[in-house]
PDB file of C-alpha atoms in Angstrom:
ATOM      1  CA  UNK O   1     -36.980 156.322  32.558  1.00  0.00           C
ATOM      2  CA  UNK O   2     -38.971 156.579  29.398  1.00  0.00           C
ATOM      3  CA  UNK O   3     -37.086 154.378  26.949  1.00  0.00           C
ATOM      4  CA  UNK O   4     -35.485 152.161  29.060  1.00  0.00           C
ATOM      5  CA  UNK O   5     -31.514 151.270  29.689  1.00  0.00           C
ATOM      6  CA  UNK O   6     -31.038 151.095  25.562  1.00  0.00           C
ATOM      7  CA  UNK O   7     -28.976 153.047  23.231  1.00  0.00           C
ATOM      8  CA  UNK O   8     -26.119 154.587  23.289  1.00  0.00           C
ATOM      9  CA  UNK O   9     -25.592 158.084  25.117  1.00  0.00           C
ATOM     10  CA  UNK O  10     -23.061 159.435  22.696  1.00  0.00           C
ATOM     11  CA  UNK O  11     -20.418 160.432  25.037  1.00  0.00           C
ATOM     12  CA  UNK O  12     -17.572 158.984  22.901  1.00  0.00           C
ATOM     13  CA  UNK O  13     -18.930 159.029  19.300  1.00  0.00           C
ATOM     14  CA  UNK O  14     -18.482 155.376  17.862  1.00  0.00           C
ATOM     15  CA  UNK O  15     -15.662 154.202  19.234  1.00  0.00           C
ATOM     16  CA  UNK O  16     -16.939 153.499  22.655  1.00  0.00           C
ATOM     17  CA  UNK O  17     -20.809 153.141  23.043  1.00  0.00           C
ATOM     18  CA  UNK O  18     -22.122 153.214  26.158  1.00  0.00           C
ATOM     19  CA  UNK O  19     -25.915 152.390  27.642  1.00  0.00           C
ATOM     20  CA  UNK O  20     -27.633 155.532  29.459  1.00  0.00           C
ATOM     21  CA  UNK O  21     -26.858 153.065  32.739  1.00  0.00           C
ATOM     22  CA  UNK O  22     -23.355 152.797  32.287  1.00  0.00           C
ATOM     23  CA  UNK O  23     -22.879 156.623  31.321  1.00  0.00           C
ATOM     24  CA  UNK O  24     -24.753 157.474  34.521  1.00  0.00           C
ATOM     25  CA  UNK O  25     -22.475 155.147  36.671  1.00  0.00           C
ATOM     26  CA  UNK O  26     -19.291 156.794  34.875  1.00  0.00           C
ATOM     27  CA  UNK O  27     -20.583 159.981  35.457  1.00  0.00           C
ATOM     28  CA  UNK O  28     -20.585 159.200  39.347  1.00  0.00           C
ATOM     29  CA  UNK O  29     -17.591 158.022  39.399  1.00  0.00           C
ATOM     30  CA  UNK O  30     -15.784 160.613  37.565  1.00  0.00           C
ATOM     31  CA  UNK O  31     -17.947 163.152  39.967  1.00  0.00           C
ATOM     32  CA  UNK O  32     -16.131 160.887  43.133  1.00  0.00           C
ATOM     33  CA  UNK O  33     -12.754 160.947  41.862  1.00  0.00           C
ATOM     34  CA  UNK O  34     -12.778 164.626  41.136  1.00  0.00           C
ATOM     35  CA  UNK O  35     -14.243 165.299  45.218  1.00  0.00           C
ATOM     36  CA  UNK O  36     -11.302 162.967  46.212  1.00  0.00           C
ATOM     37  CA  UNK O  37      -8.649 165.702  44.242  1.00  0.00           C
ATOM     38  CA  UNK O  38      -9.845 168.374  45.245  1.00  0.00           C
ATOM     39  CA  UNK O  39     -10.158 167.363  48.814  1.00  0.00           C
ATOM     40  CA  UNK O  40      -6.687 165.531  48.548  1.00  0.00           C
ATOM     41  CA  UNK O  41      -4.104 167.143  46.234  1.00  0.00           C
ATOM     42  CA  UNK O  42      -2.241 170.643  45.805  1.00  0.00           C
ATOM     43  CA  UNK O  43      -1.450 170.138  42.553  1.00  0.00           C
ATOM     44  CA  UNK O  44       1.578 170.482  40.595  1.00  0.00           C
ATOM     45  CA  UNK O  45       3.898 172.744  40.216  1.00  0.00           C
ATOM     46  CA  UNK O  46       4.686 174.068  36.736  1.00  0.00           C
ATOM     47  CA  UNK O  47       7.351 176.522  36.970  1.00  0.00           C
ATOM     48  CA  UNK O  48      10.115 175.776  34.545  1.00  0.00           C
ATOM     49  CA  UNK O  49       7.968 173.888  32.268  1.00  0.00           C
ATOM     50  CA  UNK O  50       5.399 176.629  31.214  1.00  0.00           C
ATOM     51  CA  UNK O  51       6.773 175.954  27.232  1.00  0.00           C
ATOM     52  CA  UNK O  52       4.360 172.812  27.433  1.00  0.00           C
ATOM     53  CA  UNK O  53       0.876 174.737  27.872  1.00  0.00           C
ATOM     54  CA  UNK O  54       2.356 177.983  25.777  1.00  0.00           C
ATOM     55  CA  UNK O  55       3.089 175.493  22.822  1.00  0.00           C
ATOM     56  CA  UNK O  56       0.340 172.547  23.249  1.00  0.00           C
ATOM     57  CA  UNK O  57      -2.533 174.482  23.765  1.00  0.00           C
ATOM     58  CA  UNK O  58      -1.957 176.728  20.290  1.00  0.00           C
ATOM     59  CA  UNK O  59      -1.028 173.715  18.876  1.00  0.00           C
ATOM     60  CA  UNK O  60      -3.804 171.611  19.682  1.00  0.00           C
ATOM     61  CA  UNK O  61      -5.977 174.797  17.806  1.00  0.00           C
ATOM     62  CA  UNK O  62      -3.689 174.498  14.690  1.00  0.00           C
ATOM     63  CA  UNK O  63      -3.087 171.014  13.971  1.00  0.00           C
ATOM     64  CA  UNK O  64      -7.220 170.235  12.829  1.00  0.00           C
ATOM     65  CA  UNK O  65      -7.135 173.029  10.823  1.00  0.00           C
ATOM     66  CA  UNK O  66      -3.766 171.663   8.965  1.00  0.00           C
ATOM     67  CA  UNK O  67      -4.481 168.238   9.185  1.00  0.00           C
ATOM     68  CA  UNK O  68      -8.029 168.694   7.794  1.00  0.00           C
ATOM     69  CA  UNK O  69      -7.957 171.838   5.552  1.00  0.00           C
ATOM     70  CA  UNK O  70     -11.001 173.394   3.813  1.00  0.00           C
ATOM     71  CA  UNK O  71     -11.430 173.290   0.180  1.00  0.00           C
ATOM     72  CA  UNK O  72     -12.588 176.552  -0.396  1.00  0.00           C
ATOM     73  CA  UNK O  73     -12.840 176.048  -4.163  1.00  0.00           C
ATOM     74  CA  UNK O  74     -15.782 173.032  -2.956  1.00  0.00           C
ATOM     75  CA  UNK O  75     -16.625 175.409   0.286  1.00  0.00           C
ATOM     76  CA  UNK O  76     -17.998 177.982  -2.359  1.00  0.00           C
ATOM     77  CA  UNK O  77     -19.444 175.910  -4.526  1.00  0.00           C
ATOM     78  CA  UNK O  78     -21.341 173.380  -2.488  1.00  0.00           C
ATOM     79  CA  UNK O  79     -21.677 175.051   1.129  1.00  0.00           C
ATOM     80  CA  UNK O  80     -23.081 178.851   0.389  1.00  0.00           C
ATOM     81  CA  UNK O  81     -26.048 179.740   2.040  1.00  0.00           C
ATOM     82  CA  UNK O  82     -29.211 178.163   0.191  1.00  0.00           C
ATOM     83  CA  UNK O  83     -32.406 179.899  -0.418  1.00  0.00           C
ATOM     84  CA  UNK O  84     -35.207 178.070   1.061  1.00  0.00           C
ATOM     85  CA  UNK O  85     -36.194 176.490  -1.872  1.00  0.00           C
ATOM     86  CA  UNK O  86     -33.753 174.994  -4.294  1.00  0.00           C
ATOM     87  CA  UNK O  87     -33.560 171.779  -6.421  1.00  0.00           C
ATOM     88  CA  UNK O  88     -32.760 168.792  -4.624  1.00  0.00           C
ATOM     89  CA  UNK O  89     -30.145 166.658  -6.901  1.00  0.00           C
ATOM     90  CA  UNK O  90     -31.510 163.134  -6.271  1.00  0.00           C
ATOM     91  CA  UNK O  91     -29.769 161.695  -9.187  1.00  0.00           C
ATOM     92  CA  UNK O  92     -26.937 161.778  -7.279  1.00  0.00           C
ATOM     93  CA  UNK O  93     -27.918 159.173  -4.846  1.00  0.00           C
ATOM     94  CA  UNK O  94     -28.502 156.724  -7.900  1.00  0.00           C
ATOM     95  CA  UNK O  95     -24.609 157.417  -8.666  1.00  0.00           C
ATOM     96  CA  UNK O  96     -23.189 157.519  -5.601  1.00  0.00           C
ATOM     97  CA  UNK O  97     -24.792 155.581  -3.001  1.00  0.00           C
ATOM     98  CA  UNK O  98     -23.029 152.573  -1.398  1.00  0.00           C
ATOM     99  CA  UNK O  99     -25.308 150.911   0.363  1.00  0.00           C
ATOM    100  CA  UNK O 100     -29.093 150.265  -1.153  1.00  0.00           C
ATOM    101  CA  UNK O 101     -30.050 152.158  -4.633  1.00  0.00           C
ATOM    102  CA  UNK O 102     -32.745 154.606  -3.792  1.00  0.00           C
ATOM    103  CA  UNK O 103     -36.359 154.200  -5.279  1.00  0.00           C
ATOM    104  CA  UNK O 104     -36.933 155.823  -9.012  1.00  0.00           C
ATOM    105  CA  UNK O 105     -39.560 157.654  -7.616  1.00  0.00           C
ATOM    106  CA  UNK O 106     -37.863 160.102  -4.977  1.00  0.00           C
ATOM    107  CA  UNK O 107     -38.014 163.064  -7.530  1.00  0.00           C
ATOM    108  CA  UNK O 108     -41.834 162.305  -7.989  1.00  0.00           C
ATOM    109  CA  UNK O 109     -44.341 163.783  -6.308  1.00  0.00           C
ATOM    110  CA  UNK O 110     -43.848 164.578  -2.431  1.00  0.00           C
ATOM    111  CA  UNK O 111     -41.366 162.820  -0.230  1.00  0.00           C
ATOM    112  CA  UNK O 112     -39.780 163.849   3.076  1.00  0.00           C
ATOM    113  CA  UNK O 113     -36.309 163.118   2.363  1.00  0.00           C
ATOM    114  CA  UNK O 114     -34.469 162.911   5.898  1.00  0.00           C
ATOM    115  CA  UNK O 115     -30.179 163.190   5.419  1.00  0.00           C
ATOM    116  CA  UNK O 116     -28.426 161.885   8.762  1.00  0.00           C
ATOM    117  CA  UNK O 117     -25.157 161.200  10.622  1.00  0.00           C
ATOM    118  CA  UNK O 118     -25.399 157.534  11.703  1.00  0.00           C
ATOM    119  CA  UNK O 119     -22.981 158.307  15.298  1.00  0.00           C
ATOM    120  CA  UNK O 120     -24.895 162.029  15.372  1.00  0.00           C
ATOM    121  CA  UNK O 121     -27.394 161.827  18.563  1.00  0.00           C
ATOM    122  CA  UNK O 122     -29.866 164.652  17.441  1.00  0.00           C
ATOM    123  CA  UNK O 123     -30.032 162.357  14.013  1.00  0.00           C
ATOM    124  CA  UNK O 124     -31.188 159.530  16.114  1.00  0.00           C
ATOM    125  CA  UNK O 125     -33.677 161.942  17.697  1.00  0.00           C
ATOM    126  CA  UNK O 126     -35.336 163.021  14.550  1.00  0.00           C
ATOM    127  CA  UNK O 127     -35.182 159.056  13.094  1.00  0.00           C
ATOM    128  CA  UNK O 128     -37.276 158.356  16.679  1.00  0.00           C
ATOM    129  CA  UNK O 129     -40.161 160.637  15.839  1.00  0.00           C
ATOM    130  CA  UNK O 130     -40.413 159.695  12.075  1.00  0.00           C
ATOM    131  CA  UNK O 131     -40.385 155.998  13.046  1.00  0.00           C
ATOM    132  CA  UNK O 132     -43.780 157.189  15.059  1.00  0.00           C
ATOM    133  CA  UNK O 133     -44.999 159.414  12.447  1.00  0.00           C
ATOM    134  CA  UNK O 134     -44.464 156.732   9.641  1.00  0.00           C
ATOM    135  CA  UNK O 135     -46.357 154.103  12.299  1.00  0.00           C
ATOM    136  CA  UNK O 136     -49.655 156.692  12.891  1.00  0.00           C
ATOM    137  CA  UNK O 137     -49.249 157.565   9.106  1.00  0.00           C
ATOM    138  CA  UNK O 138     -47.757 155.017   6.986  1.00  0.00           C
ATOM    139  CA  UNK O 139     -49.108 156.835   3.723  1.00  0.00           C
ATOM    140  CA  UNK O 140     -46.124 159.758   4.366  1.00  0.00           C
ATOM    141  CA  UNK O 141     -43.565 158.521   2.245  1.00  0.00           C
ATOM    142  CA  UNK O 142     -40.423 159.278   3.876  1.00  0.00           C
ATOM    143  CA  UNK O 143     -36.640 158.263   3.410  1.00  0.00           C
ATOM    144  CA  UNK O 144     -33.488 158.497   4.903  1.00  0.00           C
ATOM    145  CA  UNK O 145     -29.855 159.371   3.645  1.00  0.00           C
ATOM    146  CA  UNK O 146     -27.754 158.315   6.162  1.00  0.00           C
ATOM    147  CA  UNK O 147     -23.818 158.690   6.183  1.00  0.00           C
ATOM    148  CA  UNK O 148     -21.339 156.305   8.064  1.00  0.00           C
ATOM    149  CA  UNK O 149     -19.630 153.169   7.968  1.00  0.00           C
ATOM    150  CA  UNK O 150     -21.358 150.255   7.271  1.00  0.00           C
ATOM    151  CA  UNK O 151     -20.856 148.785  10.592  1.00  0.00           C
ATOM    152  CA  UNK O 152     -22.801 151.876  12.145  1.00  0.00           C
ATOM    153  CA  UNK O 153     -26.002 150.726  10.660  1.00  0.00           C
ATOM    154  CA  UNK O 154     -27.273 148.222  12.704  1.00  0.00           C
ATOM    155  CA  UNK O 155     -26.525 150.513  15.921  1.00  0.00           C
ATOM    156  CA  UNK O 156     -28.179 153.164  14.827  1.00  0.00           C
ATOM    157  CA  UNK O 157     -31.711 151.040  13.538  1.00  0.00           C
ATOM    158  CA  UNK O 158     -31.425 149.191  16.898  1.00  0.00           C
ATOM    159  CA  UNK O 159     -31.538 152.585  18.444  1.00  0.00           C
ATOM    160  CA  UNK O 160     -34.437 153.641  16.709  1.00  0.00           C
ATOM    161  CA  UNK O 161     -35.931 150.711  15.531  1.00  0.00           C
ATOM    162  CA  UNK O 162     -36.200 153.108  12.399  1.00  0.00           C
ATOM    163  CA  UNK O 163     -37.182 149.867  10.141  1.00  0.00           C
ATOM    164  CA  UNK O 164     -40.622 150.614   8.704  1.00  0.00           C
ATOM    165  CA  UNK O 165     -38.236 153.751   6.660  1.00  0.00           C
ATOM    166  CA  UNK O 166     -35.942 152.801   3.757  1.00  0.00           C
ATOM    167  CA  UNK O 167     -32.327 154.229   3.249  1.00  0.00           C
ATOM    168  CA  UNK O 168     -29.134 154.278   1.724  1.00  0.00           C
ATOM    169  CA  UNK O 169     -25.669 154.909   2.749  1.00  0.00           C
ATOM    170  CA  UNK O 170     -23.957 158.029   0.915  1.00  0.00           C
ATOM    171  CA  UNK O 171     -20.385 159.305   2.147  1.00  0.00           C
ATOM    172  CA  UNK O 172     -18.360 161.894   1.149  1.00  0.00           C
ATOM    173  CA  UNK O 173     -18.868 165.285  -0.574  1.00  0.00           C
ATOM    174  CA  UNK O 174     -21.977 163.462  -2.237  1.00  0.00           C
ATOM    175  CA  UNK O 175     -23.513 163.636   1.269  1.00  0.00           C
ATOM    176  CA  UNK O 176     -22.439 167.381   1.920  1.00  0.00           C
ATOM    177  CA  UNK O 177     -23.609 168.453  -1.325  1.00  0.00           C
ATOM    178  CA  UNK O 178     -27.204 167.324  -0.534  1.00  0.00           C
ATOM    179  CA  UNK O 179     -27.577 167.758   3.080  1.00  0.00           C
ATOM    180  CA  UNK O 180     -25.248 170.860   3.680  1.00  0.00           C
ATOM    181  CA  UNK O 181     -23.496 170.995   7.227  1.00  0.00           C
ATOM    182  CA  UNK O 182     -26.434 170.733   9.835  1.00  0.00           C
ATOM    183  CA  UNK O 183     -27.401 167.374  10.719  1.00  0.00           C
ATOM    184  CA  UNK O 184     -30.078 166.506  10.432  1.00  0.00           C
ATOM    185  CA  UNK O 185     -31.438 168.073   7.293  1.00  0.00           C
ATOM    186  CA  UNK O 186     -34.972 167.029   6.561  1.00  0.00           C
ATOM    187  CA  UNK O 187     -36.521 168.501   3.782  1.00  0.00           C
ATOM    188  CA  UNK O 188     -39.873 168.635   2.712  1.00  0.00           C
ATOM    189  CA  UNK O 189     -39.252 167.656  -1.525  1.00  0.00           C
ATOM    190  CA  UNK O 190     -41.850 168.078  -3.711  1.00  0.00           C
ATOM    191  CA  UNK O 191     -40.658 167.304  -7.755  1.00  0.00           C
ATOM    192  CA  UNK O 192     -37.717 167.122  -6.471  1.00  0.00           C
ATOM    193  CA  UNK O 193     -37.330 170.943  -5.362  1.00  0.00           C
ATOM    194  CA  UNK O 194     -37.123 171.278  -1.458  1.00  0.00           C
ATOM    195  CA  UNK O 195     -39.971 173.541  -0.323  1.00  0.00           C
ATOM    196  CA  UNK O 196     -39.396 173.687   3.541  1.00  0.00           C
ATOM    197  CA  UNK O 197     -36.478 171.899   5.336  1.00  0.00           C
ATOM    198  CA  UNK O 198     -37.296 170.793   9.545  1.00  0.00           C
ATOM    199  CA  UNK O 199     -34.771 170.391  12.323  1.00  0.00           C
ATOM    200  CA  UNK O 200     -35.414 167.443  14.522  1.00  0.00           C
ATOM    201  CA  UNK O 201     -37.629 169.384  17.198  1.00  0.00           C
ATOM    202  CA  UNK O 202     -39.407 170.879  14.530  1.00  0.00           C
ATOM    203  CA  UNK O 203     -41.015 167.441  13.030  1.00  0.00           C
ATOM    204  CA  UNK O 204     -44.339 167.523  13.432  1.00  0.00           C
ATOM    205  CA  UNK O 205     -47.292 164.906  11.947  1.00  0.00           C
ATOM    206  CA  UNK O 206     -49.816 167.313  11.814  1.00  0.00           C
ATOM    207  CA  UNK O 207     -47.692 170.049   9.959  1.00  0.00           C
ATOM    208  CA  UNK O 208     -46.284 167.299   7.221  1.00  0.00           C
ATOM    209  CA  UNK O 209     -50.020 166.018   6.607  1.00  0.00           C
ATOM    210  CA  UNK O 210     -51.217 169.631   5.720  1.00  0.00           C
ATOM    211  CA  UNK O 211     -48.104 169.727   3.369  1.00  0.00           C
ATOM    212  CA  UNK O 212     -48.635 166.855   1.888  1.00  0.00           C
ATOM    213  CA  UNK O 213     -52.762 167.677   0.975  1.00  0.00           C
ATOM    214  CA  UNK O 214     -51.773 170.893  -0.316  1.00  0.00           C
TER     215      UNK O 214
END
């Protein structure tokens, strides 16, 4: 009602997006079809073949885990719990970024240094209200580090017409290293050490502007 029938509503990451219209009209059909079963069918009956939800269902906890296995050498290193403020390592964007170089100047001075998932929705959330704040406020210099495939990026700047920010594309551990495991990580970077760090319902103008006089 408030932004209109654009976007995507997230339901099935990126490989099928979806407008808030058609999400709404496959919710109410999904909502029919399940009245219709449970008005019109028994079920099925599984004796005999209990071996398929006693092995799937442990199986379907398992198989991430082995298919996808934590590092822990680079899960100590990188991912332990940070203390509030900490260096941020900027140079590494110069080194590894694939898409855009980032400005020389992102270790100078204060910047609010925003890290995002291109397919994560709460990312898209937080990229909405810094578009604003960078309209009211276009003195806040702000960036983003965004992490996807390349394809992802005009979605997502459709989405939240995002433009008037600059960004580059960083992927893999790079990405981790900086932003941690929380998406989205803004932080608040002054010298390049992170003094504060902001979900995306904590953004506030007014707050960053008394930061950035102080």
């Amino acid at each position: 009602y408030i932004n209109g029938n654009t976007g995507d509503c997230g339901c099935f990451g990126r490989y099928l997006q979806m407008t808030p219209l058609q999400a709404l009209i496959k919710n109410a059909i999904m909502i029919l079809m399940a009245i219709f079963l449970f008005k019109s069918y028994k079920g099925l009956n599984f004796k005999g073949v209990n071996f398929l939800f006693y092995g799937l269902v442990p199986a379907s906890f398992v198989m991430p885990h082995v298919l996808n296995y934590v590092d822990l050498s680079y899960s100590q290193a990188y991912l332990s719990t940070r203390d509030k403020t900490f260096k941020l390592e900027v140079d590494t964007l110069n080194k590894y970024a694939t898409v855009n170089l980032p400005p020389k100047n992102l270790s100078e001075g204060k910047q609010v240094i925003a890290f995002m998932s291109l397919t994560c929705p709460h990312c898209r959330i937080a990229a909405k209200k810094m578009r604003i704040i960078k309209e009211r406020n276009p003195k806040i210099p702000m960036y983003f580090v965004l992490n996807g495939d390349k394809e992802m990026i005009k979605p997502f700047f459709e989405d939240t017409r995002a433009s008037n920010i600059s960004f580059c594309i960083l992927n893999g551990k790079g990405f981790i290293f900086l932003a941690g495991t929380s998406m989205p990580a803004i932080y608040l970077v002054n010298k390049g050490m992170v003094e504060n760090s902001l979900s995306y319902f904590s953004l506030d103008q007014e707050e960053i502007e008394k930061w950035m006089k102080e």
